[in-house]
mmCIF file with all atom_site columns, C-alpha atoms in Angstrom:
data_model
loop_
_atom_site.group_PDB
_atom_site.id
_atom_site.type_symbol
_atom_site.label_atom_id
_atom_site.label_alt_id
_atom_site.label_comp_id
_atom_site.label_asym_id
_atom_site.label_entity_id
_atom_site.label_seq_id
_atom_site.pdbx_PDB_ins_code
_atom_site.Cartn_x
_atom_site.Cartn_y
_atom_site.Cartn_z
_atom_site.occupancy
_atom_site.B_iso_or_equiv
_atom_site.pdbx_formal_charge
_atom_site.auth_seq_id
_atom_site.auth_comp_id
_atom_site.auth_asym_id
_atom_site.auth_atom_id
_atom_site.pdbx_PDB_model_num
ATOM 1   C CA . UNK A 1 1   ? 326.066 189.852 -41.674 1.00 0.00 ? 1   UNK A CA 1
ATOM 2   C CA . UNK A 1 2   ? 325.454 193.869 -41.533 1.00 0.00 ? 2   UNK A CA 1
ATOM 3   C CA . UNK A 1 3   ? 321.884 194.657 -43.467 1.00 0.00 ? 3   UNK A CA 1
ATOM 4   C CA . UNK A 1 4   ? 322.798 198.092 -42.239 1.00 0.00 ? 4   UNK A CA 1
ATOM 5   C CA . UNK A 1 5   ? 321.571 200.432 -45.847 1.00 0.00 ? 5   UNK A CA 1
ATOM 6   C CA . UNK A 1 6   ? 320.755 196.987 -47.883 1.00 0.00 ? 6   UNK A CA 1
ATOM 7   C CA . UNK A 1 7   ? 317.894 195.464 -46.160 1.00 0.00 ? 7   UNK A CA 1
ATOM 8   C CA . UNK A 1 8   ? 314.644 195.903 -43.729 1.00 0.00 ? 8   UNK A CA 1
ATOM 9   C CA . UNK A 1 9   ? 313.272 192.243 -42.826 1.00 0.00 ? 9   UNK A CA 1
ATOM 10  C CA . UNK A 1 10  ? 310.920 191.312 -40.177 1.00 0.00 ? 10  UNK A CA 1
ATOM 11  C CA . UNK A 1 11  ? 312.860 188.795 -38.273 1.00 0.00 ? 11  UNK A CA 1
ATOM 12  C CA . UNK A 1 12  ? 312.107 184.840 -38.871 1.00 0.00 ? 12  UNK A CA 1
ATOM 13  C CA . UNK A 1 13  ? 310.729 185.756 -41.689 1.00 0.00 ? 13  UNK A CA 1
ATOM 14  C CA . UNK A 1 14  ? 311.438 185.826 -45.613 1.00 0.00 ? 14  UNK A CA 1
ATOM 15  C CA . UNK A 1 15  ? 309.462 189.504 -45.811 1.00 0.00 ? 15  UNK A CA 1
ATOM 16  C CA . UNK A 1 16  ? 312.298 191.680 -46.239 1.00 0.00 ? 16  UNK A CA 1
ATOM 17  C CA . UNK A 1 17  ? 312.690 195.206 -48.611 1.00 0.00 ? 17  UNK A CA 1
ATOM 18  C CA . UNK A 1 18  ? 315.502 196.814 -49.823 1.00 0.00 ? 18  UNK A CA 1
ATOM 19  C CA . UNK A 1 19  ? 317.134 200.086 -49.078 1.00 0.00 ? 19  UNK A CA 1
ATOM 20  C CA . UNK A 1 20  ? 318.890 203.154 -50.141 1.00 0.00 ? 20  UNK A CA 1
ATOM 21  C CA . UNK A 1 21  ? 322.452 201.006 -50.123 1.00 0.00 ? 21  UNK A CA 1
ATOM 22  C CA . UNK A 1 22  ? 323.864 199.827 -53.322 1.00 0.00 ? 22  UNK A CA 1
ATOM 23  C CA . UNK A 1 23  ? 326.717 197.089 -54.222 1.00 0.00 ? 23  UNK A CA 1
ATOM 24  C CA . UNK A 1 24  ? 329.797 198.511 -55.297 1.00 0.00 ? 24  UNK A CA 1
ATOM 25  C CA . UNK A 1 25  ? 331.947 196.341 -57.777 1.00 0.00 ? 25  UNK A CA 1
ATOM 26  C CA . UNK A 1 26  ? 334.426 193.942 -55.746 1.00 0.00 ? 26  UNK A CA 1
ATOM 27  C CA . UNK A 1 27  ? 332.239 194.089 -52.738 1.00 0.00 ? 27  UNK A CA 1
ATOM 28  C CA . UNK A 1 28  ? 331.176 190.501 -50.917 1.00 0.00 ? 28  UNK A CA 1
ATOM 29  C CA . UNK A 1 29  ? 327.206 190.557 -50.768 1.00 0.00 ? 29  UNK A CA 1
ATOM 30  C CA . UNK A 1 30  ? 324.911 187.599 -49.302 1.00 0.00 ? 30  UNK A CA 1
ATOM 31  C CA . UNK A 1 31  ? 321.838 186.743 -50.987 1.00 0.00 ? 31  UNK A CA 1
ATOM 32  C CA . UNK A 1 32  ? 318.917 184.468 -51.729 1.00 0.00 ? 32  UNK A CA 1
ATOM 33  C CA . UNK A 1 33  ? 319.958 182.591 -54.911 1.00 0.00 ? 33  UNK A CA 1
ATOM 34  C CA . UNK A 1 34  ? 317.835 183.773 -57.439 1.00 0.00 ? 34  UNK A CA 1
ATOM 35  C CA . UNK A 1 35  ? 317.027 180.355 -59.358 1.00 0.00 ? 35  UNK A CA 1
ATOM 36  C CA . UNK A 1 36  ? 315.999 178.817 -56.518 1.00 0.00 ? 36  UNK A CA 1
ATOM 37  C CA . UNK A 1 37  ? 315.118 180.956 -52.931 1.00 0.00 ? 37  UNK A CA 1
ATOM 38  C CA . UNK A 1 38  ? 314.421 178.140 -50.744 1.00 0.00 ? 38  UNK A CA 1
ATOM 39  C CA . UNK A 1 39  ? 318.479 177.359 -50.791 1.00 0.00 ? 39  UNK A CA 1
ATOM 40  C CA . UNK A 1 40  ? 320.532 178.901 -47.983 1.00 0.00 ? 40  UNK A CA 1
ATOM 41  C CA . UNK A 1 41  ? 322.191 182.226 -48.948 1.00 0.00 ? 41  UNK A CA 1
ATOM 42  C CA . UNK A 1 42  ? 324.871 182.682 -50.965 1.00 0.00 ? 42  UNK A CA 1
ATOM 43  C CA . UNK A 1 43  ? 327.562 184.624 -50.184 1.00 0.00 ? 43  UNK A CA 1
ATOM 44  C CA . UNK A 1 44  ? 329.453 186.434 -53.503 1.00 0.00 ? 44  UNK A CA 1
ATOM 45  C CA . UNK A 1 45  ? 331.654 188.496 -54.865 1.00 0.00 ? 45  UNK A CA 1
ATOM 46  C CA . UNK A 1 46  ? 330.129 191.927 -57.155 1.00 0.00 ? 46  UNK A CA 1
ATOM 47  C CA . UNK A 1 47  ? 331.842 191.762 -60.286 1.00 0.00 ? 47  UNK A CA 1
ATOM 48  C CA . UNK A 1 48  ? 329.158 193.275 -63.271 1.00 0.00 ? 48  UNK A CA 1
ATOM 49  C CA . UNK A 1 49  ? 326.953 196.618 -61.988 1.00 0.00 ? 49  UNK A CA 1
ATOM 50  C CA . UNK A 1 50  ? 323.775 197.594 -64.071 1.00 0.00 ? 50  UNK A CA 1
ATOM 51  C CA . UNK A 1 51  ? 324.613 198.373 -67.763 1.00 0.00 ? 51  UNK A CA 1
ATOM 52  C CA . UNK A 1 52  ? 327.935 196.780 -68.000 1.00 0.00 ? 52  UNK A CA 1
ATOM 53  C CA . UNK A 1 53  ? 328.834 194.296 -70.235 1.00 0.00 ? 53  UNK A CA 1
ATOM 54  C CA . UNK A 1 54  ? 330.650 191.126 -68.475 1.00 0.00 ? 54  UNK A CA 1
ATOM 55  C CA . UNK A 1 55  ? 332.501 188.323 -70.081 1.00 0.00 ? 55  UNK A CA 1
ATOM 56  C CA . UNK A 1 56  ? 334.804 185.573 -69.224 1.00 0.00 ? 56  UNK A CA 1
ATOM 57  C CA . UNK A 1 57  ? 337.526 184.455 -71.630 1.00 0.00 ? 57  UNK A CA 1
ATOM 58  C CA . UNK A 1 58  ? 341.354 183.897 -71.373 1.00 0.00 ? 58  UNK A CA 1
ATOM 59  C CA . UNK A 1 59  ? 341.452 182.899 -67.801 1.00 0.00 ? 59  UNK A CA 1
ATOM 60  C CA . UNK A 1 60  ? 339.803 186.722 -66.755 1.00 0.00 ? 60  UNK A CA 1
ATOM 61  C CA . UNK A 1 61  ? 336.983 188.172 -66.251 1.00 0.00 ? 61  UNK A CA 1
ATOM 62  C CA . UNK A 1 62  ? 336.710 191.360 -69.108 1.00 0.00 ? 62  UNK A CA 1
ATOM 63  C CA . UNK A 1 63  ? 334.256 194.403 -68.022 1.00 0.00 ? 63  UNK A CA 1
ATOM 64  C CA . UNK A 1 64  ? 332.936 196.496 -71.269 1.00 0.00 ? 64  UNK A CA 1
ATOM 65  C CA . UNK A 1 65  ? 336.116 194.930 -73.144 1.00 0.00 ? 65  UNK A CA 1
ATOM 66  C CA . UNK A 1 66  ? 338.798 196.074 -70.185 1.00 0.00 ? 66  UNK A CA 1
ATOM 67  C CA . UNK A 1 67  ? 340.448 192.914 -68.099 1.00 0.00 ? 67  UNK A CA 1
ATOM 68  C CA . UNK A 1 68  ? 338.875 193.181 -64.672 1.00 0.00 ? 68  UNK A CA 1
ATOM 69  C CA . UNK A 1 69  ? 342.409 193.311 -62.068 1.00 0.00 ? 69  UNK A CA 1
ATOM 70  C CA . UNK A 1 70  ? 341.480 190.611 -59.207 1.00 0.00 ? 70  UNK A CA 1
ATOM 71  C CA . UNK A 1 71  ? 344.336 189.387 -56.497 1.00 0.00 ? 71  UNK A CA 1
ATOM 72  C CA . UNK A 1 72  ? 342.190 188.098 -54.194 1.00 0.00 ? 72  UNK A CA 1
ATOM 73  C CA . UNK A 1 73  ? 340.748 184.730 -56.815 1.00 0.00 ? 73  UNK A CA 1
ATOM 74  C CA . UNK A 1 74  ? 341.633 181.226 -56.739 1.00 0.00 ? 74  UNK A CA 1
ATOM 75  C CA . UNK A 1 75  ? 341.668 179.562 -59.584 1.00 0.00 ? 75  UNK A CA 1
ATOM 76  C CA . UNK A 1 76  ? 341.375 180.336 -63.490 1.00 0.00 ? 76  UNK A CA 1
ATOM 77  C CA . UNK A 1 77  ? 338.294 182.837 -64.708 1.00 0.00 ? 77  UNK A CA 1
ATOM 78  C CA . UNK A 1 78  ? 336.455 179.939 -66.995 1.00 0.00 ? 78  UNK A CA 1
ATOM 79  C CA . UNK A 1 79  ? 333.138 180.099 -68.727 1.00 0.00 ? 79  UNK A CA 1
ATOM 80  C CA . UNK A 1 80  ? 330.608 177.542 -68.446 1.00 0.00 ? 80  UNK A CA 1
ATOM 81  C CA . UNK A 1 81  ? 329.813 175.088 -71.169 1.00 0.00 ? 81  UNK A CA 1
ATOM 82  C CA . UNK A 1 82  ? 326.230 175.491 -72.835 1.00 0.00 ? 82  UNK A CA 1
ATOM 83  C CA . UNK A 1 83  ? 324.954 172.551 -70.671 1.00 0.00 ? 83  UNK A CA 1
ATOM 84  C CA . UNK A 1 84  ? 326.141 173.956 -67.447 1.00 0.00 ? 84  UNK A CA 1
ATOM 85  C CA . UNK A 1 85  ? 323.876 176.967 -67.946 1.00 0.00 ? 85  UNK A CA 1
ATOM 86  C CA . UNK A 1 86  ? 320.832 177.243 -65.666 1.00 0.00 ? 86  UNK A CA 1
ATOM 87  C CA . UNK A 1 87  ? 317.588 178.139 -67.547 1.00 0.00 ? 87  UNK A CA 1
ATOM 88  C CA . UNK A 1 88  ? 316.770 181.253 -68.548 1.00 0.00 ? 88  UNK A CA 1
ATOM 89  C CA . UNK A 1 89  ? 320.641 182.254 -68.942 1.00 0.00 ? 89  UNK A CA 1
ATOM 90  C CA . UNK A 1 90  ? 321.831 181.996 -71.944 1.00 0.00 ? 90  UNK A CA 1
ATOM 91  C CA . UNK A 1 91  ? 325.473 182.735 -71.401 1.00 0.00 ? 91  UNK A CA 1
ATOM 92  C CA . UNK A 1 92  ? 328.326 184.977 -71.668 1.00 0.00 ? 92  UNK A CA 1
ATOM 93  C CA . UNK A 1 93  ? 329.259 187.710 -72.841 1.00 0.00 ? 93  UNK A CA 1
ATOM 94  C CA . UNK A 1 94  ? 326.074 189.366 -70.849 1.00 0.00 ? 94  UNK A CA 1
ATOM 95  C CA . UNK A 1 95  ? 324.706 192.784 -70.381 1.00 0.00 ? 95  UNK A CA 1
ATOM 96  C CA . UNK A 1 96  ? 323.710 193.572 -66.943 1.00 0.00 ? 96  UNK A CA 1
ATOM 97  C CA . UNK A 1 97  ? 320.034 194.919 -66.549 1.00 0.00 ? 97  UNK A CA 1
ATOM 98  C CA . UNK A 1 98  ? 318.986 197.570 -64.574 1.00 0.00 ? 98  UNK A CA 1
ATOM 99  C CA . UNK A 1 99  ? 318.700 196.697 -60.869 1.00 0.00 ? 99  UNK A CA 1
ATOM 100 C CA . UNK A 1 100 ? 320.886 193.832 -61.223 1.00 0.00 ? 100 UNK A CA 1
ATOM 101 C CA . UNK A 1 101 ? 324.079 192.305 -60.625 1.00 0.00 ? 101 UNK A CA 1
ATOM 102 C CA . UNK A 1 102 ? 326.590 189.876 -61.687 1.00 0.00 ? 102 UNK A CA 1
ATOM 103 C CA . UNK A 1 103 ? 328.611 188.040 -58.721 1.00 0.00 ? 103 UNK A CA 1
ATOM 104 C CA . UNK A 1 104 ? 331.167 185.653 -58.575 1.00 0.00 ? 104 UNK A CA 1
ATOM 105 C CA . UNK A 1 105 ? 332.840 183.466 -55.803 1.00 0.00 ? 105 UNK A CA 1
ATOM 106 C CA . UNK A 1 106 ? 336.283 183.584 -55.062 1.00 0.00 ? 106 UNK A CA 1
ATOM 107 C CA . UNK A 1 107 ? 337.288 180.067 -56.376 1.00 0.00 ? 107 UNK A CA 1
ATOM 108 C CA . UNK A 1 108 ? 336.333 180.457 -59.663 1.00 0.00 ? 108 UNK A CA 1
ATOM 109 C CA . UNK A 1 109 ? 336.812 176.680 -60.585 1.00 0.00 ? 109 UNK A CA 1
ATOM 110 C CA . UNK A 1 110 ? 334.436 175.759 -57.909 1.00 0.00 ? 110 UNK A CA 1
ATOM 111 C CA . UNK A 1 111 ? 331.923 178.383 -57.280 1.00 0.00 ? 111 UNK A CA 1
ATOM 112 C CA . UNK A 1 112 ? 328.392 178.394 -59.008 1.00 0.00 ? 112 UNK A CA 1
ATOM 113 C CA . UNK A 1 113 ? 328.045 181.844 -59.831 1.00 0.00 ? 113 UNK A CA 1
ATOM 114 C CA . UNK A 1 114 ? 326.444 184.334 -61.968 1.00 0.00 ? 114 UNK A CA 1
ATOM 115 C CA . UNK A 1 115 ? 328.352 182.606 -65.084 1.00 0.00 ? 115 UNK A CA 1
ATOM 116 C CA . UNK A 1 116 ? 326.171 179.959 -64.487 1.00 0.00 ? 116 UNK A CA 1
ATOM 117 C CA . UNK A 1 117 ? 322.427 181.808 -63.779 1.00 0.00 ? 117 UNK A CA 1
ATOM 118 C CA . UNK A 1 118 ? 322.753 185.031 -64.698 1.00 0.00 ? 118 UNK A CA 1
ATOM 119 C CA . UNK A 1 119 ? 322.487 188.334 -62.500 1.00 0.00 ? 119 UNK A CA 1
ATOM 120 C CA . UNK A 1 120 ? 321.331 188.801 -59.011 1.00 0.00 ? 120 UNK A CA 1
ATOM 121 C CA . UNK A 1 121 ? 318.167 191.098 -58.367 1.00 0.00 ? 121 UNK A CA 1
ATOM 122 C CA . UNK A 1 122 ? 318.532 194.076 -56.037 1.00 0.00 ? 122 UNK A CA 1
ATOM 123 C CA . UNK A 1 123 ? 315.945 192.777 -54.275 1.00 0.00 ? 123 UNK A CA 1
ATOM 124 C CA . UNK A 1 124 ? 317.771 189.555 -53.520 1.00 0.00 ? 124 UNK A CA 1
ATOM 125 C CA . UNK A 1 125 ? 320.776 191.159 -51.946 1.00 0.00 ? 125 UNK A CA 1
ATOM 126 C CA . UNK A 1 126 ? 320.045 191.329 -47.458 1.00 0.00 ? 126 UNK A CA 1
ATOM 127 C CA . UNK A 1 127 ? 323.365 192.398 -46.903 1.00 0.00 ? 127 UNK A CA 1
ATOM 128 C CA . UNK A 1 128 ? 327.321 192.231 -46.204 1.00 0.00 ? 128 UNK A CA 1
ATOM 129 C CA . UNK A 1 129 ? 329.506 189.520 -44.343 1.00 0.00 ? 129 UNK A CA 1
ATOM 130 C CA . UNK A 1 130 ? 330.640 190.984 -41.387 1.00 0.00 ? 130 UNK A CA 1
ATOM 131 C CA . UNK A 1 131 ? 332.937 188.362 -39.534 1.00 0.00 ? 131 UNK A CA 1
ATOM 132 C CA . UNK A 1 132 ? 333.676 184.557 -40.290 1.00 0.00 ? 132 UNK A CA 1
ATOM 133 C CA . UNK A 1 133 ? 333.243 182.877 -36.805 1.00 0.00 ? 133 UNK A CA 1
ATOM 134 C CA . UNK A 1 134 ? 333.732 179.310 -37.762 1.00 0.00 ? 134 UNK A CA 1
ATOM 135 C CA . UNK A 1 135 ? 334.844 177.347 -40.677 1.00 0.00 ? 135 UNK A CA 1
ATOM 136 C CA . UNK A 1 136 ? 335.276 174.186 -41.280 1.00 0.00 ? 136 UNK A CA 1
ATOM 137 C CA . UNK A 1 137 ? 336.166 171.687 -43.683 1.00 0.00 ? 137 UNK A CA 1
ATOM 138 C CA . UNK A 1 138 ? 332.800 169.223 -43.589 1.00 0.00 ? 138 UNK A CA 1
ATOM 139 C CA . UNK A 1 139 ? 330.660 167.654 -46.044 1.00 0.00 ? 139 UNK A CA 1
ATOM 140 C CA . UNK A 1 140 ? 328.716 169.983 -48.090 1.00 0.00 ? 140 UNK A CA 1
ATOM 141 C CA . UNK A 1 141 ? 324.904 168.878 -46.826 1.00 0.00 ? 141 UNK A CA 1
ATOM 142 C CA . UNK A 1 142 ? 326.269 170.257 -43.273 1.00 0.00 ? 142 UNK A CA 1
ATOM 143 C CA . UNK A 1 143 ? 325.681 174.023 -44.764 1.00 0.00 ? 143 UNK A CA 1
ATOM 144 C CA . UNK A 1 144 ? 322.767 173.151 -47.321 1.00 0.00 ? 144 UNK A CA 1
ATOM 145 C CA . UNK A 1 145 ? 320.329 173.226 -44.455 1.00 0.00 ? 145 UNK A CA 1
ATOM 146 C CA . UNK A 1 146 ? 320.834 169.221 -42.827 1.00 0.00 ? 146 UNK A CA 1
ATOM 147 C CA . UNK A 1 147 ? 320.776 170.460 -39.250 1.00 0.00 ? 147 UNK A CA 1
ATOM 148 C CA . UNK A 1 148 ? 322.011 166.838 -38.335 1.00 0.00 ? 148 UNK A CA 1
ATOM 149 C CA . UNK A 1 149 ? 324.710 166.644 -40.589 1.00 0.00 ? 149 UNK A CA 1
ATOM 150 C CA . UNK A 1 150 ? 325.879 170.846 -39.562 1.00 0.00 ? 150 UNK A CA 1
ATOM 151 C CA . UNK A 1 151 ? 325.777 169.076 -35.814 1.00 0.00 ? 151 UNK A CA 1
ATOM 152 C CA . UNK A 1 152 ? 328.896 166.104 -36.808 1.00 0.00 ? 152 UNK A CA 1
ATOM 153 C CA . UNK A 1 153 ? 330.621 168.874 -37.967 1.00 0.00 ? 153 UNK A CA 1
ATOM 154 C CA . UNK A 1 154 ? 331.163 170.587 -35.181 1.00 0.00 ? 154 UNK A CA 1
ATOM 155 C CA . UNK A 1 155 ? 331.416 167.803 -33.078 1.00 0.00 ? 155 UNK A CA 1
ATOM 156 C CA . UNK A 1 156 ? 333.759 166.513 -35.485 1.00 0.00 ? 156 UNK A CA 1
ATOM 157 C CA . UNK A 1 157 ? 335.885 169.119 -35.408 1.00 0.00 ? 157 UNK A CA 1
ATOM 158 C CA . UNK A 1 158 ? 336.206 168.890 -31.509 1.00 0.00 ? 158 UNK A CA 1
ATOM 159 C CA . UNK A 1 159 ? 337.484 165.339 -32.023 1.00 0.00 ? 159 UNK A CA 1
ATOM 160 C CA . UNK A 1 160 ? 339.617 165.894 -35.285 1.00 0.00 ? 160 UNK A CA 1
ATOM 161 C CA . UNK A 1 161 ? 340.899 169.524 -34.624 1.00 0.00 ? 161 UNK A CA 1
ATOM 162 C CA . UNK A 1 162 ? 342.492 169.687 -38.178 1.00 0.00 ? 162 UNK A CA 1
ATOM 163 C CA . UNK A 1 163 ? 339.308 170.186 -39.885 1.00 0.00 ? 163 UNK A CA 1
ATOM 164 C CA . UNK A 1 164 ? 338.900 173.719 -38.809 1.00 0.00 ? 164 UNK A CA 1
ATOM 165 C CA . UNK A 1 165 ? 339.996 176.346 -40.771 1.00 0.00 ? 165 UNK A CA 1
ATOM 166 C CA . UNK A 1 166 ? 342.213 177.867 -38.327 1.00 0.00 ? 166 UNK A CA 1
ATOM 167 C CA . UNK A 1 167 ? 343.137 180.713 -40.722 1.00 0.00 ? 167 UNK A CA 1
ATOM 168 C CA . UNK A 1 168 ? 339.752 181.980 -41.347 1.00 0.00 ? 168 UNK A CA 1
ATOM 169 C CA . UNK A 1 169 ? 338.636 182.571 -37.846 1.00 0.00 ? 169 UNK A CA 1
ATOM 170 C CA . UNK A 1 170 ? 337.314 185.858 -36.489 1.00 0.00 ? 170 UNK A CA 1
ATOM 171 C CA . UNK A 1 171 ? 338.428 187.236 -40.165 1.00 0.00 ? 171 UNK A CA 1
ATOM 172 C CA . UNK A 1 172 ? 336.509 190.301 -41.012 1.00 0.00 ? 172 UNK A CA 1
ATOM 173 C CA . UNK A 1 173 ? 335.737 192.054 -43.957 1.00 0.00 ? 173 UNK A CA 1
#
């Protein structure tokens, strides 16, 4: 991850501010996930900035009433049912606030994203992926911070070869 422009932290810390960088739309960003900061980072794609109006209908994503052109998504562009929703969001269509942003994953029929909780703070954002050095196909507690379970992984994946990624490796962005 570059913090280069987003982020000052004091390292093994969580005391971090932000800096004179800002998203741009379409840009991946890693950040702490603002309904709940003790998860791991997430790591998004910027799809509302400040003031716009987002909304998902129709299999897209609309911007201020214009279809929002994305060939890089898996997936179809869905909203969330009411119960889905994660407290205070109240759903779609949404207005962006100031010092905010809307972000959405790549698979859109498996990614919990800003359709989901709302926007992102500035504050939240440390930075931009830089290079994916590993990546595996593993049991989701392996990432969620189970040390343990990230360890089989690996191993696994020196016994069972076919559950790395081999595409992904050393991509950058």
């Amino acid at each position: 991850m570059s913090r280069v422009g987003y982020d000052a932290g004091i390292p093994f810390t969580n005391l971090h501010i932000p800096l004179w960088r800002e998203p741009r739309r379409q840009q991946i960003v890693i950040f702490k996930p603002p309904f709940d900061p003790a998860q791991p980072d997430y790591v998004k794609r910027v799809i509302g900035l400040p003031g716009e109006t987002v909304d998902v209908h129709d299999g897209a994503v609309w911007i201020n009433g214009k279809k929002l052109v994305e060939n890089y998504t898996i997936g179809r562009s869905e909203p969330p049912g009411r119960s889905q929703l994660i407290a205070p969001f109240t759903g779609l269509p949404f207005t962006v606030p100031k010092d905010c942003y809307f972000v959405m994953g790549d698979n859109r029929e498996n990614s919990l994203d800003s359709r989901y909780w709302g926007c992102v703070p500035r504050n939240d954002i440390l930075g931009t992926p830089v290079l994916i050095y590993m990546s595996l196909d593993a049991p989701r507690d392996a990432w969620n911070g189970d040390i343990g379970a990230r360890f089989l992984a690996y191993g696994n994946a020196l016994i069972h070869p076919r559950t790395v990624r081999w595409r992904r490796l050393f991509h950058g962005f």
